[in-house]
Amino acid sequence: MQPVIEAFFDEPTNTVTYLVADPATGDAAVIDPVHDYDPASGEVDSTSVDQVLARAEARGLRIVMVLETHAHADHLSGAPLIKARTGAWIGIGEHIRDVQKIFRPVFNLTDLKTDGSDFDRLFGDGERFALGELEVEVLHVPGHTPADIAYRIGDAVFVGDTLFMPDYGTARADFPGGDARTLYRSIRKLLALPDETRLFLCHDYKAPGREDYRWETTVGAQRRDSVHVHDGVSEDAFVVMREARDATLAVPKLLLPAIQVNVRAGQLPEAEDNGVRYLRIPVKPRAA
C-alpha cells in the first residue's frame, strides 16, 4: 500500500509542506509545515497551516503526527499550531540536540533545553514507526545540518533539504555543523535506493530556464541528471564544487528568526511583561 500525498507550496519561502495519509485508516502526517512570518512587520499568521488543516478535514483525515526533516533556516515551523489544533505529536531526528547545543550560545538562549525535549519524539537512523497501516522508516542524512533525516513511506522518501530537483542540485553545507563530505555520503545513501523510488523535496527555487515549480523526482532521475551528484561525480569533486558554491551564497532571509524558533520545535518565545514576544537578532560589528 502506498501513501496518498498532497503538496502545499509556500512561494514566499519556496517551501513545500506535505500532507501524507494512509488510505486504509485515514491517519495522516504533516511534513515540514510553515508558520507564516513577515520579517518587516514581525507579524505571524496561520494561513499555510489553515490550508493544510482544511484540506485534511475535507478529506476526512485525522492528523496524528507532524514530522520535521530538520530545524529549518528559511521558514518558521507551523508544527505547534497543528499540535494545538489536532493533538498530533511532533517528531524530528535525535541529532537536533547537537543543533540546539550549537545555536544556544549564538542567541544566548539560556533557557533553551539541549536534550530535544521540546519535541515529542526523537528518531534514530533506521527507526521505524507506524502511520496507520503504513510503515515509516527514518534515514539519517546529515551534511546540510547534523540533524537532517529523511522519511521513507512506501515508495516515497521525503528528503528535506538534502536534495533539490536534478536541474538545481543539492543543499548547501556551510551552516554550523554542516559538512560537504558528509552531505555527499548522505546523498549517495539516498541514491542507493531503487531507481523508481519517488523523492519529495522540501524546496524548489526554479532552475534557470524553468518556468514552473517542481518538488517531486526519482532516484533514477537524480542519478542520471543531477547537476551536482549524477553517477560518476566523485566525493572529492563534489566537495570542491559544494564548498566553492557555498562561499557565494547569501544568508537565508529568515535564518535568524527561523533557527531560534525551530530549535524549540517551532515555539515562539514567551511573551514578556508587556505582553509582546521578541526574537533575538545578534549584531556583529564589521571588522575594520
PDB file of C-alpha atoms in Angstrom:
ATOM      1  CA  MET A   1       0.000   0.000   0.000  1.00  0.00           C
ATOM      2  CA  GLN A   2       1.286   3.463  -0.907  1.00  0.00           C
ATOM      3  CA  PRO A   3       0.640   6.755   0.899  1.00  0.00           C
ATOM      4  CA  VAL A   4      -1.649   9.409  -0.529  1.00  0.00           C
ATOM      5  CA  ILE A   5       0.412  12.586  -0.820  1.00  0.00           C
ATOM      6  CA  GLU A   6      -0.689  16.182  -1.264  1.00  0.00           C
ATOM      7  CA  ALA A   7       1.746  19.101  -1.519  1.00  0.00           C
ATOM      8  CA  PHE A   8       1.282  22.723  -0.443  1.00  0.00           C
ATOM      9  CA  PHE A   9       3.783  25.209  -1.866  1.00  0.00           C
ATOM     10  CA  ASP A  10       4.612  28.410   0.029  1.00  0.00           C
ATOM     11  CA  GLU A  11       6.150  30.745  -2.536  1.00  0.00           C
ATOM     12  CA  PRO A  12       7.465  33.404  -0.092  1.00  0.00           C
ATOM     13  CA  THR A  13       9.792  30.781   1.427  1.00  0.00           C
ATOM     14  CA  ASN A  14       9.892  28.354  -1.520  1.00  0.00           C
ATOM     15  CA  THR A  15       8.883  25.629   0.933  1.00  0.00           C
ATOM     16  CA  VAL A  16       6.774  22.536   0.272  1.00  0.00           C
ATOM     17  CA  THR A  17       4.627  21.117   3.069  1.00  0.00           C
ATOM     18  CA  TYR A  18       3.246  17.609   2.646  1.00  0.00           C
ATOM     19  CA  LEU A  19       0.038  16.036   3.875  1.00  0.00           C
ATOM     20  CA  VAL A  20       0.681  12.287   3.816  1.00  0.00           C
ATOM     21  CA  ALA A  21      -2.171   9.886   4.527  1.00  0.00           C
ATOM     22  CA  ASP A  22      -2.743   6.193   4.972  1.00  0.00           C
ATOM     23  CA  PRO A  23      -5.691   5.408   2.661  1.00  0.00           C
ATOM     24  CA  ALA A  24      -6.780   2.475   4.808  1.00  0.00           C
ATOM     25  CA  THR A  25      -7.232   4.286   8.125  1.00  0.00           C
ATOM     26  CA  GLY A  26      -7.266   7.994   7.240  1.00  0.00           C
ATOM     27  CA  ASP A  27      -4.402   8.656   9.657  1.00  0.00           C
ATOM     28  CA  ALA A  28      -2.174  11.421   8.326  1.00  0.00           C
ATOM     29  CA  ALA A  29       1.151  13.157   8.905  1.00  0.00           C
ATOM     30  CA  VAL A  30       2.138  16.698   8.049  1.00  0.00           C
ATOM     31  CA  ILE A  31       5.763  17.034   6.993  1.00  0.00           C
ATOM     32  CA  ASP A  32       7.662  20.350   7.302  1.00  0.00           C
ATOM     33  CA  PRO A  33       4.730  22.754   7.878  1.00  0.00           C
ATOM     34  CA  VAL A  34       5.117  26.516   7.504  1.00  0.00           C
ATOM     35  CA  HIS A  35       4.124  29.204  10.012  1.00  0.00           C
ATOM     36  CA  ASP A  36       3.721  32.407   8.001  1.00  0.00           C
ATOM     37  CA  TYR A  37       6.000  35.214   9.208  1.00  0.00           C
ATOM     38  CA  ASP A  38       6.569  38.709   7.822  1.00  0.00           C
ATOM     39  CA  PRO A  39      10.040  39.881   8.909  1.00  0.00           C
ATOM     40  CA  ALA A  40       9.276  43.502   8.039  1.00  0.00           C
ATOM     41  CA  SER A  41       6.310  43.777  10.402  1.00  0.00           C
ATOM     42  CA  GLY A  42       7.026  40.898  12.777  1.00  0.00           C
ATOM     43  CA  GLU A  43       3.519  39.573  12.151  1.00  0.00           C
ATOM     44  CA  VAL A  44       2.793  35.842  12.149  1.00  0.00           C
ATOM     45  CA  ASP A  45      -0.344  34.147  10.899  1.00  0.00           C
ATOM     46  CA  SER A  46      -1.617  30.645  10.306  1.00  0.00           C
ATOM     47  CA  THR A  47      -2.696  30.855   6.657  1.00  0.00           C
ATOM     48  CA  SER A  48      -0.465  27.998   5.491  1.00  0.00           C
ATOM     49  CA  VAL A  49      -1.409  25.750   8.408  1.00  0.00           C
ATOM     50  CA  ASP A  50      -5.093  26.577   7.914  1.00  0.00           C
ATOM     51  CA  GLN A  51      -4.900  25.373   4.308  1.00  0.00           C
ATOM     52  CA  VAL A  52      -3.446  22.021   5.318  1.00  0.00           C
ATOM     53  CA  LEU A  53      -5.924  21.509   8.149  1.00  0.00           C
ATOM     54  CA  ALA A  54      -8.877  22.465   5.952  1.00  0.00           C
ATOM     55  CA  ARG A  55      -7.782  20.009   3.298  1.00  0.00           C
ATOM     56  CA  ALA A  56      -7.368  17.227   5.860  1.00  0.00           C
ATOM     57  CA  GLU A  57     -10.846  17.920   7.213  1.00  0.00           C
ATOM     58  CA  ALA A  58     -12.363  17.941   3.726  1.00  0.00           C
ATOM     59  CA  ARG A  59     -10.806  14.547   3.025  1.00  0.00           C
ATOM     60  CA  GLY A  60     -11.836  13.104   6.364  1.00  0.00           C
ATOM     61  CA  LEU A  61      -8.245  12.631   7.539  1.00  0.00           C
ATOM     62  CA  ARG A  62      -7.018  12.557  11.118  1.00  0.00           C
ATOM     63  CA  ILE A  63      -3.648  14.271  11.550  1.00  0.00           C
ATOM     64  CA  VAL A  64      -1.755  12.285  14.162  1.00  0.00           C
ATOM     65  CA  MET A  65       1.828  13.475  13.734  1.00  0.00           C
ATOM     66  CA  VAL A  66       3.972  16.340  12.485  1.00  0.00           C
ATOM     67  CA  LEU A  67       7.340  15.276  11.073  1.00  0.00           C
ATOM     68  CA  GLU A  68      10.243  17.695  10.716  1.00  0.00           C
ATOM     69  CA  THR A  69      13.161  16.767   8.479  1.00  0.00           C
ATOM     70  CA  HIS A  70      15.443  19.211  10.370  1.00  0.00           C
ATOM     71  CA  ALA A  71      15.459  22.602  12.090  1.00  0.00           C
ATOM     72  CA  HIS A  72      14.795  24.822   9.101  1.00  0.00           C
ATOM     73  CA  ALA A  73      16.695  28.045   8.449  1.00  0.00           C
ATOM     74  CA  ASP A  74      14.319  29.529   5.888  1.00  0.00           C
ATOM     75  CA  HIS A  75      10.869  29.413   7.485  1.00  0.00           C
ATOM     76  CA  LEU A  76       9.264  29.177  10.888  1.00  0.00           C
ATOM     77  CA  SER A  77       7.690  25.805  11.644  1.00  0.00           C
ATOM     78  CA  GLY A  78       3.923  25.523  11.923  1.00  0.00           C
ATOM     79  CA  ALA A  79       4.224  22.339  13.997  1.00  0.00           C
ATOM     80  CA  PRO A  80       2.980  23.836  17.298  1.00  0.00           C
ATOM     81  CA  LEU A  81      -0.138  25.215  15.618  1.00  0.00           C
ATOM     82  CA  ILE A  82      -1.003  21.802  14.204  1.00  0.00           C
ATOM     83  CA  LYS A  83      -0.307  20.115  17.534  1.00  0.00           C
ATOM     84  CA  ALA A  84      -2.551  22.602  19.370  1.00  0.00           C
ATOM     85  CA  ARG A  85      -5.453  22.104  16.947  1.00  0.00           C
ATOM     86  CA  THR A  86      -5.240  18.352  16.364  1.00  0.00           C
ATOM     87  CA  GLY A  87      -3.361  16.809  19.284  1.00  0.00           C
ATOM     88  CA  ALA A  88      -0.708  15.499  16.895  1.00  0.00           C
ATOM     89  CA  TRP A  89       2.778  14.808  18.240  1.00  0.00           C
ATOM     90  CA  ILE A  90       5.943  16.404  16.785  1.00  0.00           C
ATOM     91  CA  GLY A  91       8.966  14.354  15.731  1.00  0.00           C
ATOM     92  CA  ILE A  92      12.484  15.148  14.485  1.00  0.00           C
ATOM     93  CA  GLY A  93      15.876  13.439  14.312  1.00  0.00           C
ATOM     94  CA  GLU A  94      17.691  12.794  17.574  1.00  0.00           C
ATOM     95  CA  HIS A  95      20.654  14.901  16.481  1.00  0.00           C
ATOM     96  CA  ILE A  96      18.550  18.020  16.988  1.00  0.00           C
ATOM     97  CA  ARG A  97      20.349  18.007  20.355  1.00  0.00           C
ATOM     98  CA  ASP A  98      23.587  18.827  18.508  1.00  0.00           C
ATOM     99  CA  VAL A  99      21.909  21.705  16.683  1.00  0.00           C
ATOM    100  CA  GLN A 100      20.472  23.062  19.928  1.00  0.00           C
ATOM    101  CA  LYS A 101      23.932  22.989  21.506  1.00  0.00           C
ATOM    102  CA  ILE A 102      25.395  24.834  18.512  1.00  0.00           C
ATOM    103  CA  PHE A 103      22.833  27.647  18.494  1.00  0.00           C
ATOM    104  CA  ARG A 104      22.197  28.085  22.215  1.00  0.00           C
ATOM    105  CA  PRO A 105      25.261  30.354  22.631  1.00  0.00           C
ATOM    106  CA  VAL A 106      24.716  32.071  19.261  1.00  0.00           C
ATOM    107  CA  PHE A 107      21.467  33.594  20.560  1.00  0.00           C
ATOM    108  CA  ASN A 108      22.367  33.374  24.274  1.00  0.00           C
ATOM    109  CA  LEU A 109      19.238  31.280  24.771  1.00  0.00           C
ATOM    110  CA  THR A 110      19.954  30.461  28.382  1.00  0.00           C
ATOM    111  CA  ASP A 111      16.552  28.822  28.811  1.00  0.00           C
ATOM    112  CA  LEU A 112      16.883  26.569  25.750  1.00  0.00           C
ATOM    113  CA  LYS A 113      16.908  22.903  26.661  1.00  0.00           C
ATOM    114  CA  THR A 114      19.504  20.946  24.697  1.00  0.00           C
ATOM    115  CA  ASP A 115      18.064  17.486  25.288  1.00  0.00           C
ATOM    116  CA  GLY A 116      15.494  17.676  22.491  1.00  0.00           C
ATOM    117  CA  SER A 117      12.610  17.587  24.951  1.00  0.00           C
ATOM    118  CA  ASP A 118      10.728  20.411  23.232  1.00  0.00           C
ATOM    119  CA  PHE A 119       9.889  17.730  20.651  1.00  0.00           C
ATOM    120  CA  ASP A 120       7.650  14.769  21.433  1.00  0.00           C
ATOM    121  CA  ARG A 121       9.646  12.137  19.522  1.00  0.00           C
ATOM    122  CA  LEU A 122      13.334  11.950  18.598  1.00  0.00           C
ATOM    123  CA  PHE A 123      14.210   9.472  15.850  1.00  0.00           C
ATOM    124  CA  GLY A 124      17.381   7.474  15.298  1.00  0.00           C
ATOM    125  CA  ASP A 125      18.719   6.204  11.990  1.00  0.00           C
ATOM    126  CA  GLY A 126      16.810   3.149  10.846  1.00  0.00           C
ATOM    127  CA  GLU A 127      13.978   3.621  13.325  1.00  0.00           C
ATOM    128  CA  ARG A 128      10.533   2.533  12.127  1.00  0.00           C
ATOM    129  CA  PHE A 129       7.093   3.556  13.302  1.00  0.00           C
ATOM    130  CA  ALA A 130       3.512   3.315  12.082  1.00  0.00           C
ATOM    131  CA  LEU A 131       1.338   5.814  10.271  1.00  0.00           C
ATOM    132  CA  GLY A 132      -1.942   3.946  10.321  1.00  0.00           C
ATOM    133  CA  GLU A 133      -1.171   0.726   8.473  1.00  0.00           C
ATOM    134  CA  LEU A 134       1.835   2.267   6.716  1.00  0.00           C
ATOM    135  CA  GLU A 135       5.407   1.944   7.977  1.00  0.00           C
ATOM    136  CA  VAL A 136       7.667   4.990   8.203  1.00  0.00           C
ATOM    137  CA  GLU A 137      11.425   4.411   8.096  1.00  0.00           C
ATOM    138  CA  VAL A 138      13.861   7.071   9.302  1.00  0.00           C
ATOM    139  CA  LEU A 139      17.080   7.686   7.341  1.00  0.00           C
ATOM    140  CA  HIS A 140      19.730   9.901   8.952  1.00  0.00           C
ATOM    141  CA  VAL A 141      21.135  12.078   6.149  1.00  0.00           C
ATOM    142  CA  PRO A 142      23.376  14.733   7.755  1.00  0.00           C
ATOM    143  CA  GLY A 143      25.552  17.236   5.928  1.00  0.00           C
ATOM    144  CA  HIS A 144      23.213  20.165   5.410  1.00  0.00           C
ATOM    145  CA  THR A 145      22.885  20.132   9.207  1.00  0.00           C
ATOM    146  CA  PRO A 146      23.859  17.417  11.698  1.00  0.00           C
ATOM    147  CA  ALA A 147      20.210  16.560  12.362  1.00  0.00           C
ATOM    148  CA  ASP A 148      18.785  16.063   8.864  1.00  0.00           C
ATOM    149  CA  ILE A 149      16.649  12.989   8.384  1.00  0.00           C
ATOM    150  CA  ALA A 150      14.510  11.645   5.553  1.00  0.00           C
ATOM    151  CA  TYR A 151      11.254   9.722   5.948  1.00  0.00           C
ATOM    152  CA  ARG A 152      10.644   6.676   3.735  1.00  0.00           C
ATOM    153  CA  ILE A 153       6.971   5.727   3.418  1.00  0.00           C
ATOM    154  CA  GLY A 154       6.232   3.064   0.830  1.00  0.00           C
ATOM    155  CA  ASP A 155       7.868   4.095  -2.437  1.00  0.00           C
ATOM    156  CA  ALA A 156       8.124   7.744  -1.321  1.00  0.00           C
ATOM    157  CA  VAL A 157      11.002   9.415   0.518  1.00  0.00           C
ATOM    158  CA  PHE A 158      10.708  12.912   1.969  1.00  0.00           C
ATOM    159  CA  VAL A 159      14.285  14.167   1.807  1.00  0.00           C
ATOM    160  CA  GLY A 160      14.034  17.643   3.337  1.00  0.00           C
ATOM    161  CA  ASP A 161      16.783  19.966   2.087  1.00  0.00           C
ATOM    162  CA  THR A 162      19.317  17.262   1.224  1.00  0.00           C
ATOM    163  CA  LEU A 163      18.454  17.253  -2.484  1.00  0.00           C
ATOM    164  CA  PHE A 164      16.748  19.667  -4.861  1.00  0.00           C
ATOM    165  CA  MET A 165      15.405  18.948  -8.330  1.00  0.00           C
ATOM    166  CA  PRO A 166      18.035  17.413 -10.644  1.00  0.00           C
ATOM    167  CA  ASP A 167      18.357  20.670 -12.609  1.00  0.00           C
ATOM    168  CA  TYR A 168      19.030  22.658  -9.409  1.00  0.00           C
ATOM    169  CA  GLY A 169      21.327  20.405  -7.411  1.00  0.00           C
ATOM    170  CA  THR A 170      21.868  19.900  -3.703  1.00  0.00           C
ATOM    171  CA  ALA A 171      21.617  21.596  -0.328  1.00  0.00           C
ATOM    172  CA  ARG A 172      24.233  23.986   0.981  1.00  0.00           C
ATOM    173  CA  ALA A 173      26.560  22.603   3.643  1.00  0.00           C
ATOM    174  CA  ASP A 174      28.041  25.749   5.189  1.00  0.00           C
ATOM    175  CA  PHE A 175      25.696  26.187   8.162  1.00  0.00           C
ATOM    176  CA  PRO A 176      27.208  25.485  11.604  1.00  0.00           C
ATOM    177  CA  GLY A 177      27.611  21.724  11.892  1.00  0.00           C
ATOM    178  CA  GLY A 178      27.228  21.228   8.128  1.00  0.00           C
ATOM    179  CA  ASP A 179      29.809  19.384   6.039  1.00  0.00           C
ATOM    180  CA  ALA A 180      30.000  18.873   2.280  1.00  0.00           C
ATOM    181  CA  ARG A 181      31.722  15.487   2.504  1.00  0.00           C
ATOM    182  CA  THR A 182      29.087  14.199   4.926  1.00  0.00           C
ATOM    183  CA  LEU A 183      26.358  15.568   2.639  1.00  0.00           C
ATOM    184  CA  TYR A 184      27.761  13.660  -0.344  1.00  0.00           C
ATOM    185  CA  ARG A 185      27.714  10.405   1.607  1.00  0.00           C
ATOM    186  CA  SER A 186      24.143  11.045   2.754  1.00  0.00           C
ATOM    187  CA  ILE A 187      23.049  11.700  -0.812  1.00  0.00           C
ATOM    188  CA  ARG A 188      24.676   8.505  -2.031  1.00  0.00           C
ATOM    189  CA  LYS A 189      22.786   6.679   0.727  1.00  0.00           C
ATOM    190  CA  LEU A 190      19.540   8.002  -0.709  1.00  0.00           C
ATOM    191  CA  LEU A 191      20.576   7.270  -4.275  1.00  0.00           C
ATOM    192  CA  ALA A 192      21.279   3.644  -3.365  1.00  0.00           C
ATOM    193  CA  LEU A 193      17.512   3.158  -3.112  1.00  0.00           C
ATOM    194  CA  PRO A 194      15.694   1.656  -6.127  1.00  0.00           C
ATOM    195  CA  ASP A 195      15.616   3.921  -9.182  1.00  0.00           C
ATOM    196  CA  GLU A 196      11.805   4.136  -9.143  1.00  0.00           C
ATOM    197  CA  THR A 197      11.752   5.492  -5.577  1.00  0.00           C
ATOM    198  CA  ARG A 198       9.944   8.832  -5.527  1.00  0.00           C
ATOM    199  CA  LEU A 199      11.762  11.711  -3.836  1.00  0.00           C
ATOM    200  CA  PHE A 200       9.754  14.592  -2.401  1.00  0.00           C
ATOM    201  CA  LEU A 201      11.729  17.773  -1.798  1.00  0.00           C
ATOM    202  CA  CYS A 202      11.270  20.499   0.795  1.00  0.00           C
ATOM    203  CA  HIS A 203      12.103  23.389  -1.548  1.00  0.00           C
ATOM    204  CA  ASP A 204      12.251  24.495  -5.142  1.00  0.00           C
ATOM    205  CA  TYR A 205      13.746  27.714  -6.493  1.00  0.00           C
ATOM    206  CA  LYS A 206      13.233  27.155 -10.252  1.00  0.00           C
ATOM    207  CA  ALA A 207      16.433  26.299 -12.079  1.00  0.00           C
ATOM    208  CA  PRO A 208      17.475  28.828 -14.753  1.00  0.00           C
ATOM    209  CA  GLY A 209      15.243  28.448 -17.784  1.00  0.00           C
ATOM    210  CA  ARG A 210      12.493  26.556 -15.929  1.00  0.00           C
ATOM    211  CA  GLU A 211       9.157  28.371 -15.570  1.00  0.00           C
ATOM    212  CA  ASP A 212       7.308  26.150 -13.105  1.00  0.00           C
ATOM    213  CA  TYR A 213       7.962  24.966  -9.573  1.00  0.00           C
ATOM    214  CA  ARG A 214       8.613  21.255  -9.090  1.00  0.00           C
ATOM    215  CA  TRP A 215       9.213  19.165  -5.991  1.00  0.00           C
ATOM    216  CA  GLU A 216       8.912  15.508  -6.988  1.00  0.00           C
ATOM    217  CA  THR A 217      11.583  13.474  -8.735  1.00  0.00           C
ATOM    218  CA  THR A 218      13.020   9.943  -8.557  1.00  0.00           C
ATOM    219  CA  VAL A 219      16.240   8.282  -7.520  1.00  0.00           C
ATOM    220  CA  GLY A 220      16.840   7.311 -11.130  1.00  0.00           C
ATOM    221  CA  ALA A 221      16.402  10.888 -12.357  1.00  0.00           C
ATOM    222  CA  GLN A 222      18.849  12.155  -9.742  1.00  0.00           C
ATOM    223  CA  ARG A 223      21.447   9.521 -10.607  1.00  0.00           C
ATOM    224  CA  ARG A 224      21.130  10.318 -14.280  1.00  0.00           C
ATOM    225  CA  ASP A 225      20.562  14.069 -14.403  1.00  0.00           C
ATOM    226  CA  SER A 226      21.548  15.821 -11.167  1.00  0.00           C
ATOM    227  CA  VAL A 227      23.781  18.762 -11.973  1.00  0.00           C
ATOM    228  CA  HIS A 228      25.709  18.141  -8.737  1.00  0.00           C
ATOM    229  CA  VAL A 229      25.654  14.413  -7.922  1.00  0.00           C
ATOM    230  CA  HIS A 230      24.823  12.356 -11.001  1.00  0.00           C
ATOM    231  CA  ASP A 231      26.538   8.987 -11.239  1.00  0.00           C
ATOM    232  CA  GLY A 232      30.227   9.498 -11.899  1.00  0.00           C
ATOM    233  CA  VAL A 233      30.682  12.573  -9.685  1.00  0.00           C
ATOM    234  CA  SER A 234      33.308  11.689  -7.097  1.00  0.00           C
ATOM    235  CA  GLU A 235      33.169  12.675  -3.437  1.00  0.00           C
ATOM    236  CA  ASP A 236      36.215  14.934  -3.785  1.00  0.00           C
ATOM    237  CA  ALA A 237      34.807  16.664  -6.867  1.00  0.00           C
ATOM    238  CA  PHE A 238      31.503  17.246  -5.103  1.00  0.00           C
ATOM    239  CA  VAL A 239      33.205  18.720  -2.040  1.00  0.00           C
ATOM    240  CA  VAL A 240      35.220  21.149  -4.169  1.00  0.00           C
ATOM    241  CA  MET A 241      32.093  22.243  -6.047  1.00  0.00           C
ATOM    242  CA  ARG A 242      29.882  22.475  -2.952  1.00  0.00           C
ATOM    243  CA  GLU A 243      32.351  24.456  -0.856  1.00  0.00           C
ATOM    244  CA  ALA A 244      33.053  26.876  -3.714  1.00  0.00           C
ATOM    245  CA  ARG A 245      29.347  27.366  -4.378  1.00  0.00           C
ATOM    246  CA  ASP A 246      28.511  27.819  -0.700  1.00  0.00           C
ATOM    247  CA  ALA A 247      31.081  30.614  -0.439  1.00  0.00           C
ATOM    248  CA  THR A 248      28.985  32.643  -2.904  1.00  0.00           C
ATOM    249  CA  LEU A 249      25.566  32.125  -1.276  1.00  0.00           C
ATOM    250  CA  ALA A 250      23.765  34.797   0.713  1.00  0.00           C
ATOM    251  CA  VAL A 251      22.484  34.156   4.216  1.00  0.00           C
ATOM    252  CA  PRO A 252      18.841  32.989   4.087  1.00  0.00           C
ATOM    253  CA  LYS A 253      16.466  35.889   4.736  1.00  0.00           C
ATOM    254  CA  LEU A 254      14.782  34.223   7.695  1.00  0.00           C
ATOM    255  CA  LEU A 255      17.811  32.439   9.131  1.00  0.00           C
ATOM    256  CA  LEU A 256      17.983  34.294  12.449  1.00  0.00           C
ATOM    257  CA  PRO A 257      14.252  34.241  13.246  1.00  0.00           C
ATOM    258  CA  ALA A 258      13.777  30.681  11.985  1.00  0.00           C
ATOM    259  CA  ILE A 259      16.609  28.915  13.777  1.00  0.00           C
ATOM    260  CA  GLN A 260      15.888  30.264  17.240  1.00  0.00           C
ATOM    261  CA  VAL A 261      12.231  29.270  16.903  1.00  0.00           C
ATOM    262  CA  ASN A 262      12.699  25.927  15.171  1.00  0.00           C
ATOM    263  CA  VAL A 263      15.223  24.524  17.650  1.00  0.00           C
ATOM    264  CA  ARG A 264      12.316  24.834  20.120  1.00  0.00           C
ATOM    265  CA  ALA A 265      10.001  22.750  17.898  1.00  0.00           C
ATOM    266  CA  GLY A 266       8.564  25.917  16.350  1.00  0.00           C
ATOM    267  CA  GLN A 267       7.532  27.518  19.620  1.00  0.00           C
ATOM    268  CA  LEU A 268       7.655  31.308  19.704  1.00  0.00           C
ATOM    269  CA  PRO A 269       9.367  32.958  22.695  1.00  0.00           C
ATOM    270  CA  GLU A 270       7.253  33.545  25.772  1.00  0.00           C
ATOM    271  CA  ALA A 271       5.649  36.967  25.973  1.00  0.00           C
ATOM    272  CA  GLU A 272       7.475  39.454  28.167  1.00  0.00           C
ATOM    273  CA  ASP A 273       5.874  41.578  30.889  1.00  0.00           C
ATOM    274  CA  ASN A 274       4.402  43.932  28.275  1.00  0.00           C
ATOM    275  CA  GLY A 275       2.627  41.044  26.539  1.00  0.00           C
ATOM    276  CA  VAL A 276       4.901  41.159  23.467  1.00  0.00           C
ATOM    277  CA  ARG A 277       7.061  38.304  22.171  1.00  0.00           C
ATOM    278  CA  TYR A 278      10.577  39.178  20.975  1.00  0.00           C
ATOM    279  CA  LEU A 279      13.070  37.393  18.752  1.00  0.00           C
ATOM    280  CA  ARG A 280      16.802  37.914  19.231  1.00  0.00           C
ATOM    281  CA  ILE A 281      18.970  39.311  16.428  1.00  0.00           C
ATOM    282  CA  PRO A 282      22.710  39.182  17.135  1.00  0.00           C
ATOM    283  CA  VAL A 283      24.568  42.281  15.961  1.00  0.00           C
ATOM    284  CA  LYS A 284      28.073  41.708  14.620  1.00  0.00           C
ATOM    285  CA  PRO A 285      30.169  44.861  14.059  1.00  0.00           C
ATOM    286  CA  ARG A 286      32.088  44.556  10.813  1.00  0.00           C
ATOM    287  CA  ALA A 287      35.818  44.118  11.330  1.00  0.00           C
ATOM    288  CA  ALA A 288      37.897  47.124  10.321  1.00  0.00           C
TER     289      ALA A 288
END
